[in-house]
Short mmCIF file of C-alpha atoms in Angstrom, two decimals:
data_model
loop_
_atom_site.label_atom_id
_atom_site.label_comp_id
_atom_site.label_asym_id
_atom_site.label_seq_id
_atom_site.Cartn_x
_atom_site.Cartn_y
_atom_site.Cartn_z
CA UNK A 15 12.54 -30.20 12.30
CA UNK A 16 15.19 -27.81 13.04
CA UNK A 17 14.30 -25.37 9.88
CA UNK A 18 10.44 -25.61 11.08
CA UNK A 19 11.31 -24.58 14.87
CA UNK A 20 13.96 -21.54 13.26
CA UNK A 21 11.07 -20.21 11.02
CA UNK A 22 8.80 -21.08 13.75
CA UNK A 23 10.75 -18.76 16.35
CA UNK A 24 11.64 -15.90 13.81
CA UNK A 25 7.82 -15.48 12.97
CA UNK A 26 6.70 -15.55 16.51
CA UNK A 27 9.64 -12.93 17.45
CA UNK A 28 8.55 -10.76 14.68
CA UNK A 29 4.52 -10.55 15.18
CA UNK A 30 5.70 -10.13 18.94
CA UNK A 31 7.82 -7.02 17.83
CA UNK A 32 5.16 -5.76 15.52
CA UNK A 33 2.87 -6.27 18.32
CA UNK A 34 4.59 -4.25 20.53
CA UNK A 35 4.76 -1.33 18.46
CA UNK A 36 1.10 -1.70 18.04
CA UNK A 37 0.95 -1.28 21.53
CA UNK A 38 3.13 1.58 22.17
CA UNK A 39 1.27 3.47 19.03
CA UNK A 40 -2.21 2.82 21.53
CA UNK A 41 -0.55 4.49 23.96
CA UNK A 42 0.98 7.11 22.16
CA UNK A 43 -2.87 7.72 21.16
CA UNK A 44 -3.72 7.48 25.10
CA UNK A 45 -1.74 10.30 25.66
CA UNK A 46 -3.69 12.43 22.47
CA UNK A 47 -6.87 11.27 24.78
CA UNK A 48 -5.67 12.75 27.79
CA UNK A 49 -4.43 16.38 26.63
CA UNK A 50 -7.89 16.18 25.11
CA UNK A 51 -9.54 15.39 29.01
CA UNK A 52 -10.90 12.16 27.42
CA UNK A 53 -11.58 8.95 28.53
CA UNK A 54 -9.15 6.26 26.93
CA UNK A 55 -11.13 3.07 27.74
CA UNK A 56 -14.39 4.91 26.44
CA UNK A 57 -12.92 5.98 23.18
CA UNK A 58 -10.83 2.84 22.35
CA UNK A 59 -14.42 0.86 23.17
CA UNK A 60 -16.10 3.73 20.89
CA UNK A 61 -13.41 3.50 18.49
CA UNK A 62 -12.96 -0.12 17.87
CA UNK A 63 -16.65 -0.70 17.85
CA UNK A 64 -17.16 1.82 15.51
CA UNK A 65 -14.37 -0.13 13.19
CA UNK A 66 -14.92 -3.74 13.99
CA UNK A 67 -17.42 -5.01 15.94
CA UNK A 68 -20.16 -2.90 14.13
CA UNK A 69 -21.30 -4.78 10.58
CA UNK A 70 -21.70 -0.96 8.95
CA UNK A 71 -18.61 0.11 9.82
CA UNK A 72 -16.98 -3.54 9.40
CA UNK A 73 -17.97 -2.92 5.82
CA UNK A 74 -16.81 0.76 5.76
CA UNK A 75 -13.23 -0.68 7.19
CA UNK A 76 -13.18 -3.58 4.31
CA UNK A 77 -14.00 -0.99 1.84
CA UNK A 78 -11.05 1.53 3.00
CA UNK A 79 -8.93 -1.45 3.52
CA UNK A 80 -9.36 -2.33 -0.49
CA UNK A 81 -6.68 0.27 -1.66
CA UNK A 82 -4.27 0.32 1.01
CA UNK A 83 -3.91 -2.84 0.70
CA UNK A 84 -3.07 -3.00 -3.14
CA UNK A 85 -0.69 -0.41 -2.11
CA UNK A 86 1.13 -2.36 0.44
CA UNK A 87 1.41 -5.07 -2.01
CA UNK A 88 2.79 -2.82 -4.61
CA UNK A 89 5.39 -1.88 -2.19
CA UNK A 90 6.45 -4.93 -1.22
CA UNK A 91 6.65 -6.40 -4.57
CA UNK A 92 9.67 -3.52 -5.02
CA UNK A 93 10.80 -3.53 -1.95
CA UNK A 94 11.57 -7.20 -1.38
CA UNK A 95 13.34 -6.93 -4.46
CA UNK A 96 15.55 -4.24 -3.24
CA UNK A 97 14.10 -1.49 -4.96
CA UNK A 98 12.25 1.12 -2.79
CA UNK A 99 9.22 2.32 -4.56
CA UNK A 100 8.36 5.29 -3.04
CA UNK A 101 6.44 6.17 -6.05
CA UNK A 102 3.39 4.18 -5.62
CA UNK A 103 0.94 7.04 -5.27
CA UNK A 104 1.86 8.17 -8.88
CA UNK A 105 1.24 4.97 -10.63
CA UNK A 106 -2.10 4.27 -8.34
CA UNK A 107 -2.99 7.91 -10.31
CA UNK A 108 -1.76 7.62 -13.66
CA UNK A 109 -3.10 3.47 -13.67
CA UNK A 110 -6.76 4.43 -11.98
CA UNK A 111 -7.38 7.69 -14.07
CA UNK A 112 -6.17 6.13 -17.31
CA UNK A 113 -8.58 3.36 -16.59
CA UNK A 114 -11.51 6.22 -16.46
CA UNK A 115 -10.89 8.01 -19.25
CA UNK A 116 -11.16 4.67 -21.44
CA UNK A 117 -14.50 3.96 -19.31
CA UNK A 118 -15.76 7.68 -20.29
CA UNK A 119 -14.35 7.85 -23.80
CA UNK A 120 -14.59 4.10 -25.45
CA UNK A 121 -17.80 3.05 -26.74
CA UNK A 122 -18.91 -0.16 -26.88
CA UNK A 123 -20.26 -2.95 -24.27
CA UNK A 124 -20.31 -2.33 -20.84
CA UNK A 125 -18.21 -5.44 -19.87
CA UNK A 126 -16.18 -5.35 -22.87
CA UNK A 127 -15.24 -1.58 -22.03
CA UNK A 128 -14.24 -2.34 -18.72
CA UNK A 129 -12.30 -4.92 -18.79
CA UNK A 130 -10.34 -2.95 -21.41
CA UNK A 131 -10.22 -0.13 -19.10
CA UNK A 132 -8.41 -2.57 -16.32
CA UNK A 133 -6.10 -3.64 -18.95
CA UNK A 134 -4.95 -0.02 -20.01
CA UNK A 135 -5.17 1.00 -16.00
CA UNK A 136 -2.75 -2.12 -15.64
CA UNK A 137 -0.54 -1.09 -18.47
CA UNK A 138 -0.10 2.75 -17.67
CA UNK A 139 0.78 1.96 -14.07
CA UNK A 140 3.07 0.03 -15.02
CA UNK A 141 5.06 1.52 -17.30
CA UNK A 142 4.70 4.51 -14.91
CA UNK A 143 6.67 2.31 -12.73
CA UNK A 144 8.74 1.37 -15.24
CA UNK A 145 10.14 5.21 -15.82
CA UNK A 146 11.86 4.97 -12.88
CA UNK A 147 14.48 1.74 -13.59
CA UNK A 148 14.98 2.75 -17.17
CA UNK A 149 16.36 6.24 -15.67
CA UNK A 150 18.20 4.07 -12.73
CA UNK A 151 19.57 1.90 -16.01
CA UNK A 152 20.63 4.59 -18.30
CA UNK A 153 21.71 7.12 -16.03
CA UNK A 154 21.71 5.68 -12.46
CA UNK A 155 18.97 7.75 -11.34
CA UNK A 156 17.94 6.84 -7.66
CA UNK A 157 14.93 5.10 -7.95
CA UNK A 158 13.31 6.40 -4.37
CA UNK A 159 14.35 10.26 -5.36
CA UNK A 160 12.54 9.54 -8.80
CA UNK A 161 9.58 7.45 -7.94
CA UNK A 162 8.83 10.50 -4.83
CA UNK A 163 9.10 13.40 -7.68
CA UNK A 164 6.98 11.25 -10.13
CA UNK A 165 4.45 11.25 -7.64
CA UNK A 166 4.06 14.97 -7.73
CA UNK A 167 4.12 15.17 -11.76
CA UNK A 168 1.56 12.44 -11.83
CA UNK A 169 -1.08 14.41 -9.76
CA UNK A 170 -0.12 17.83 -11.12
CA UNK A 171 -0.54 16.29 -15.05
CA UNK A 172 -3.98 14.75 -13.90
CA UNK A 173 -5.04 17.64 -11.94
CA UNK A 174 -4.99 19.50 -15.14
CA UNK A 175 -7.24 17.04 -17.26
CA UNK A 176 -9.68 16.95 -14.23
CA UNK A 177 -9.45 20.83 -13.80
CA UNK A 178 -9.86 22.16 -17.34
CA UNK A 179 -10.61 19.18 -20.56
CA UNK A 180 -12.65 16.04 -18.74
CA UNK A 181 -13.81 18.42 -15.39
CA UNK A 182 -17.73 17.47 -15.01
CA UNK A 183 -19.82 20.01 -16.69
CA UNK A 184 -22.98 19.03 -14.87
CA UNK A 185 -23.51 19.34 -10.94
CA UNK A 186 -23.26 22.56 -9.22
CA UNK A 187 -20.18 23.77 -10.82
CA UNK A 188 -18.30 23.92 -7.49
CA UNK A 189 -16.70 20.65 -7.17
CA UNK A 190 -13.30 19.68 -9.15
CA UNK A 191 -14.09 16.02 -10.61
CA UNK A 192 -14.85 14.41 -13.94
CA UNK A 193 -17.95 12.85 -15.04
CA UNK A 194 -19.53 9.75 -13.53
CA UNK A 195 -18.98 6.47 -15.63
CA UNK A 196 -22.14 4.44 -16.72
CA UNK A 197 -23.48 2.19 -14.22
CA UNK A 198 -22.59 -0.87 -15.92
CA UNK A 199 -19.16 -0.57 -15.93
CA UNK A 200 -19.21 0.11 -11.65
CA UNK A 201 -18.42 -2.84 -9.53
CA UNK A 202 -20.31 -4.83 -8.15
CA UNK A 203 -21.49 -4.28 -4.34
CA UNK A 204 -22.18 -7.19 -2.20
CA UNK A 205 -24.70 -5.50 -0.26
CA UNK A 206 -27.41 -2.67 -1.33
CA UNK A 207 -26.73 -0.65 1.27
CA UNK A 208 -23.34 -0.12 2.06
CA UNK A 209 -20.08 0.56 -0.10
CA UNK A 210 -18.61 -2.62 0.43
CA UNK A 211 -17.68 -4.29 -3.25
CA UNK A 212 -15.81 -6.75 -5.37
CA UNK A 213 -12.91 -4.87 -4.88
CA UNK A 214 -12.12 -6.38 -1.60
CA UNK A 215 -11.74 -9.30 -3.31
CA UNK A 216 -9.60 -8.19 -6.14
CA UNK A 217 -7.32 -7.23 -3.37
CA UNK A 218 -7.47 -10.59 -2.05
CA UNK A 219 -6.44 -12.00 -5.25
CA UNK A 220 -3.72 -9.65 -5.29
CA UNK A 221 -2.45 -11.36 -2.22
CA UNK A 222 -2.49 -14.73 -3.82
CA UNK A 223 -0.80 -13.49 -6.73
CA UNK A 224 2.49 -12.12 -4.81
CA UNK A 225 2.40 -15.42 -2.80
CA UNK A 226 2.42 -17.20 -5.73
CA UNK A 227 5.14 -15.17 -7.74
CA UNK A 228 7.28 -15.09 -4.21
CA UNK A 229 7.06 -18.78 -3.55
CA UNK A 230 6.73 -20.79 -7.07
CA UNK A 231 8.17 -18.56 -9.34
CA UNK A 232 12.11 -18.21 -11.16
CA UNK A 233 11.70 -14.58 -10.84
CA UNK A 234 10.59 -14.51 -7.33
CA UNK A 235 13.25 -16.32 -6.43
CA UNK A 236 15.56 -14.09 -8.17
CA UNK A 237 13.95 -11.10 -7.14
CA UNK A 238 14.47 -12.39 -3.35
CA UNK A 239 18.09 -12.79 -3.99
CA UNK A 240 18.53 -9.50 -5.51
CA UNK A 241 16.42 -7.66 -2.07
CA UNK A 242 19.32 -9.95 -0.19
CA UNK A 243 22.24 -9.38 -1.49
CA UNK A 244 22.93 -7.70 -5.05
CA UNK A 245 25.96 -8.69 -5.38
CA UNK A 246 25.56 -12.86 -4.56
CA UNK A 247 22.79 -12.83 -6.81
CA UNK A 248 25.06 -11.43 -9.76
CA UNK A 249 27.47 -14.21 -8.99
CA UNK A 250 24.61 -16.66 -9.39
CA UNK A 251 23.48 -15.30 -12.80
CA UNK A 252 20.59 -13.26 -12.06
CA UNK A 253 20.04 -10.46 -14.83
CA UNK A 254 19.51 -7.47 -12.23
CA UNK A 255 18.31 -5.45 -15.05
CA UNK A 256 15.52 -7.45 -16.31
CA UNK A 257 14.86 -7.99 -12.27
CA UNK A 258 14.45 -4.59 -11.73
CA UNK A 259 12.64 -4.03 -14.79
CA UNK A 260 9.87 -7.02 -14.45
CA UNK A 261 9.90 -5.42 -10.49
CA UNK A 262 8.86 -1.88 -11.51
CA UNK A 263 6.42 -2.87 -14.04
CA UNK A 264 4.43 -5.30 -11.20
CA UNK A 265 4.85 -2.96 -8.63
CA UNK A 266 3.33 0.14 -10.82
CA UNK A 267 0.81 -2.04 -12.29
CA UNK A 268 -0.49 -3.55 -8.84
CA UNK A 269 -0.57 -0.01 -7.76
CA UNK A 270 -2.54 0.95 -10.35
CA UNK A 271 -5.23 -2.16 -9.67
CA UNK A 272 -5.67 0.33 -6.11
CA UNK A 273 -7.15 3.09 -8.33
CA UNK A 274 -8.89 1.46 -10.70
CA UNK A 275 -10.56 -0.43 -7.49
CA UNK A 276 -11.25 3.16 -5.51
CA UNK A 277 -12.60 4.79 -8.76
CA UNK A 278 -14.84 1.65 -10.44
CA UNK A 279 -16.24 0.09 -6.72
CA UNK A 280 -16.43 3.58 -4.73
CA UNK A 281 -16.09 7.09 -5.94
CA UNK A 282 -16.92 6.45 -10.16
CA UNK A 283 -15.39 9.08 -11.17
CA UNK A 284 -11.99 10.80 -10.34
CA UNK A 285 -12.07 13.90 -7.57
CA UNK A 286 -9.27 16.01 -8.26
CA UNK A 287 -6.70 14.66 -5.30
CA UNK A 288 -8.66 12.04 -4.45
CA UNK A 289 -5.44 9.55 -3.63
CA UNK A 290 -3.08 12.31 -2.10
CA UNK A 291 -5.73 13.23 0.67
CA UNK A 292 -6.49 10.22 1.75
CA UNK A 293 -3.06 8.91 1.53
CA UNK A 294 -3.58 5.72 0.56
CA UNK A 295 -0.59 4.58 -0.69
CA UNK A 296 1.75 6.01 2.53
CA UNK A 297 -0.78 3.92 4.81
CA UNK A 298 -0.01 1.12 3.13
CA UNK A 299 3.47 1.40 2.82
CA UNK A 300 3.19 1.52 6.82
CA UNK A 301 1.09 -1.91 6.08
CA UNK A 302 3.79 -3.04 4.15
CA UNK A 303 6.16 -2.34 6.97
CA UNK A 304 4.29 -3.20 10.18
CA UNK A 305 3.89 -6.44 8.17
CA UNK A 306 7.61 -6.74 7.27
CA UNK A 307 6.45 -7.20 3.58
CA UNK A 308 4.62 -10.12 5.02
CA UNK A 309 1.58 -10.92 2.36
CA UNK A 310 -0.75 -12.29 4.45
CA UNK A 311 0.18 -9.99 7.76
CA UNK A 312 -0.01 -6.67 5.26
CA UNK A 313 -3.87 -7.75 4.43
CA UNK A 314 -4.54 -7.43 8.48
CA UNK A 315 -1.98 -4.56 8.71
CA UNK A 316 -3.83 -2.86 6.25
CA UNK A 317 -7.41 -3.52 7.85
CA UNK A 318 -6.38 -2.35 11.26
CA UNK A 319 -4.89 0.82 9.72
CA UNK A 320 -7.93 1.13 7.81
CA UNK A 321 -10.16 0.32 11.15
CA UNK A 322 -8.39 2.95 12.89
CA UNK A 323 -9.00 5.87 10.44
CA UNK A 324 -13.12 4.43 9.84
CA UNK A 325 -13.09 4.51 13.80
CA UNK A 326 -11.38 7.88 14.10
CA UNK A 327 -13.80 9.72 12.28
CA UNK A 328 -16.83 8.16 13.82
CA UNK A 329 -15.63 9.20 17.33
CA UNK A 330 -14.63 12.60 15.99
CA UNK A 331 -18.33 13.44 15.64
CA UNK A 332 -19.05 12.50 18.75
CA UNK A 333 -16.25 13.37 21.09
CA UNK A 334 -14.05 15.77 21.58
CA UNK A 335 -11.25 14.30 19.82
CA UNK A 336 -9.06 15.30 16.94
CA UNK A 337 -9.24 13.40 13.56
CA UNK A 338 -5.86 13.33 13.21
CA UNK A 339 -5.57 11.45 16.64
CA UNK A 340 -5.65 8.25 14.05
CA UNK A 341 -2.59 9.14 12.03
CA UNK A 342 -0.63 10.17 15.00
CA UNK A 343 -1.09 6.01 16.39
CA UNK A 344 -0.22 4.59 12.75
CA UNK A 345 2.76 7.19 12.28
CA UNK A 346 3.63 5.61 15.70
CA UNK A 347 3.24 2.50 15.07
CA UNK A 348 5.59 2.83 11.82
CA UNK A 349 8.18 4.58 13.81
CA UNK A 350 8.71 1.84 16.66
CA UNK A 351 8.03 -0.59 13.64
CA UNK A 352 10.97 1.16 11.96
CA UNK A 353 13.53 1.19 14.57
CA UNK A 354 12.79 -2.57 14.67
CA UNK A 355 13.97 -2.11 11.11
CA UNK A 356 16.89 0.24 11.48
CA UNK A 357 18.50 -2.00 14.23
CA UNK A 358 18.69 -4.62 12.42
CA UNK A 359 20.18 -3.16 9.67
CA UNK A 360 23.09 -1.96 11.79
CA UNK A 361 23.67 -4.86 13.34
CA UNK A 362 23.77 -6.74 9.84
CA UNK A 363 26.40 -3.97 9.15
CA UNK A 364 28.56 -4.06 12.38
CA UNK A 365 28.54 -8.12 11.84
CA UNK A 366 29.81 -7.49 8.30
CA UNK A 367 32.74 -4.70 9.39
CA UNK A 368 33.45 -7.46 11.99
CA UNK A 369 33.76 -10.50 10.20
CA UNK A 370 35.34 -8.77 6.83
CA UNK A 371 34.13 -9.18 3.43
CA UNK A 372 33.11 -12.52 2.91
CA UNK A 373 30.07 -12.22 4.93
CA UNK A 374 28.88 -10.33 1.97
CA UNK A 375 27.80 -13.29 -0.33
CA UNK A 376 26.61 -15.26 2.83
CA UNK A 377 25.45 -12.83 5.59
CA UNK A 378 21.66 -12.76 4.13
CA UNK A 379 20.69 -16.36 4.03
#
């Protein structure tokens, strides 16, 4: 009974914390309003029902929700671990547009074509992830300075294919993007009329399957150990490198699952920077964070970030509001979220430098 009240009063304290820096993100928005002689009620109201309480825009917000939340889940399956992925914008690239080019260039039967374009997808964005520990391995690379440069090299490489060898040679000649695969191999929508698809549901599963590898798993257990405390986990006879390794390779292929979902349920073809303008993988490692790696809170993280930017540019048409008013409550959120974060760290440290070294193999339980 003790253990359930403990876990019972640490989860309350933390969606109370989160909830609070939800809060003080709204009224760091409140304050966008006001330079912008706004009303706040009216445009929270507009904004919210324009996200939420609208089925159109519901949908919209489900469908924008579908990546970011992949991407939060690809985060978190490094990051628990101990191994900050920043480089899940790469992989969602290299995974998604590998996936295309099998779906443009592989003949064969619709079905059987795409489900080997998810498994190639899968496997580049992976081993895109995997880049990264095999440096950290061999030459003790840092894996957040090399996952953020492989984002770069991973839209700059793609660019390149989309600009000059695979760029669409019908249309009006203006717009940077491949051509559009077949309509067999596009997923399925669950309603005629809006964008909403399968992919929603993919992401769901995606949520099951980190549960699952966090809670019934050897690995997830040893990956837990190795986010806690490196060192205890050595003692216990975890194999860090094949932890890092399995790590990288989930994280990069999850990430890729966001592309392949974006490209195959949304766009169906790939618009050259389609993933670094809409920034789906940073708003979902602010999912990922708001949610303290949290599967279940990063799916509703990730819908009310996604909420806020479908409601953001619905009220930017019809008020006098800036678009970016949106990013500037997230960014907020994240920050008050963070110091949450950054507190805690340094009072794990101070507790540490206090009590002296053996707190090291027990201070993380």
């Amino acid at each position: 009974m003790i253990k359930i009240n403990y876990k019972t009063k640490n989860l309350l304290a933390s969606l109370a914390q989160t909830a609070l820096a939800v809060i003080f993100g709204l009224l760091m928005g409140v304050i966008v309003i006001l330079i912008s002689k706004e009303d706040p009620i009216h445009i929270y109201q507009e904004m919210f029902n324009k996200s939420f309480f609208s089925s159109y825009y519901f949908l919209q917000t489900l469908t924008r929700a579908t990546p970011i939340s992949i991407c939060a889940f690809a985060t978190a399956m490094a990051w628990r671990a101990g191994y900050i992925n920043i480089g899940v914008e790469g992989q969602m690239i290299v995974g998604g547009f590998s996936a295309l080019v099998v779906a443009l260039l592989v003949p064969g039967p619709a079905k059987l074509v795409l489900a080997l374009a998810i498994i190639v997808g899968l496997l580049a964005g992976g081993l895109y992830g995997l880049i990264a520990a095999v440096l950290n391995i061999k030459f003790n690379v840092t894996i957040v300075i090399c996952t953020l440069m492989m984002n770069y090299i991973a839209n700059n490489v793609v660019s390149y294919f989309v600009n000059f060898p695979l760029k669409a040679t019908s249309g009006d000649g203006f717009s940077i993007q491949t051509e559009a695969i077949g309509d067999g191999l596009k997923f399925m929508r669950i309603f005629p009329t809006a964008t909403f698809n399968i992919g929603f549901f993919i992401a769901v599963f995606c949520m099951i399957f980190l549960i699952f590898i966090s809670k019934k798993t050897t690995f997830g257990y040893e990956s837990k150990m190795t986010g806690l405390n490196k060192n205890f986990s050595k003692y216990g006879g975890v194999n860090e490198k094949r932890v890092m390794l399995m790590t990288m390779g989930l994280s990069g292929a999850i990430a890729a699952m966001a592309g392949i979902c974006e490209i195959f349920g949304v766009k169906y073809r790939y618009l050259d920077g389609m993933f670094t303008s809409t920034s789906y993988a940073w708003t979902g490692l602010m999912a990922a964070l708001i949610a303290n790696l949290n599967p279940l809170g990063m799916m509703f993280s990730s819908i009310f970030l996604a909420g806020l930017q479908v409601g953001g540019q619905a009220i930017q048409r019809s008020a006098d509001i800036p678009l970016q008013m949106s990013t500037i409550i997230q960014s907020s959120i994240t920050l008050f979220v963070s110091v949450k974060i950054t507190y805690k760290y340094l009072k794990n440290k101070r507790k540490a430098k206090l009590k002296g070294p053996q707190v090291l193999e027990g201070d993380d339980k």
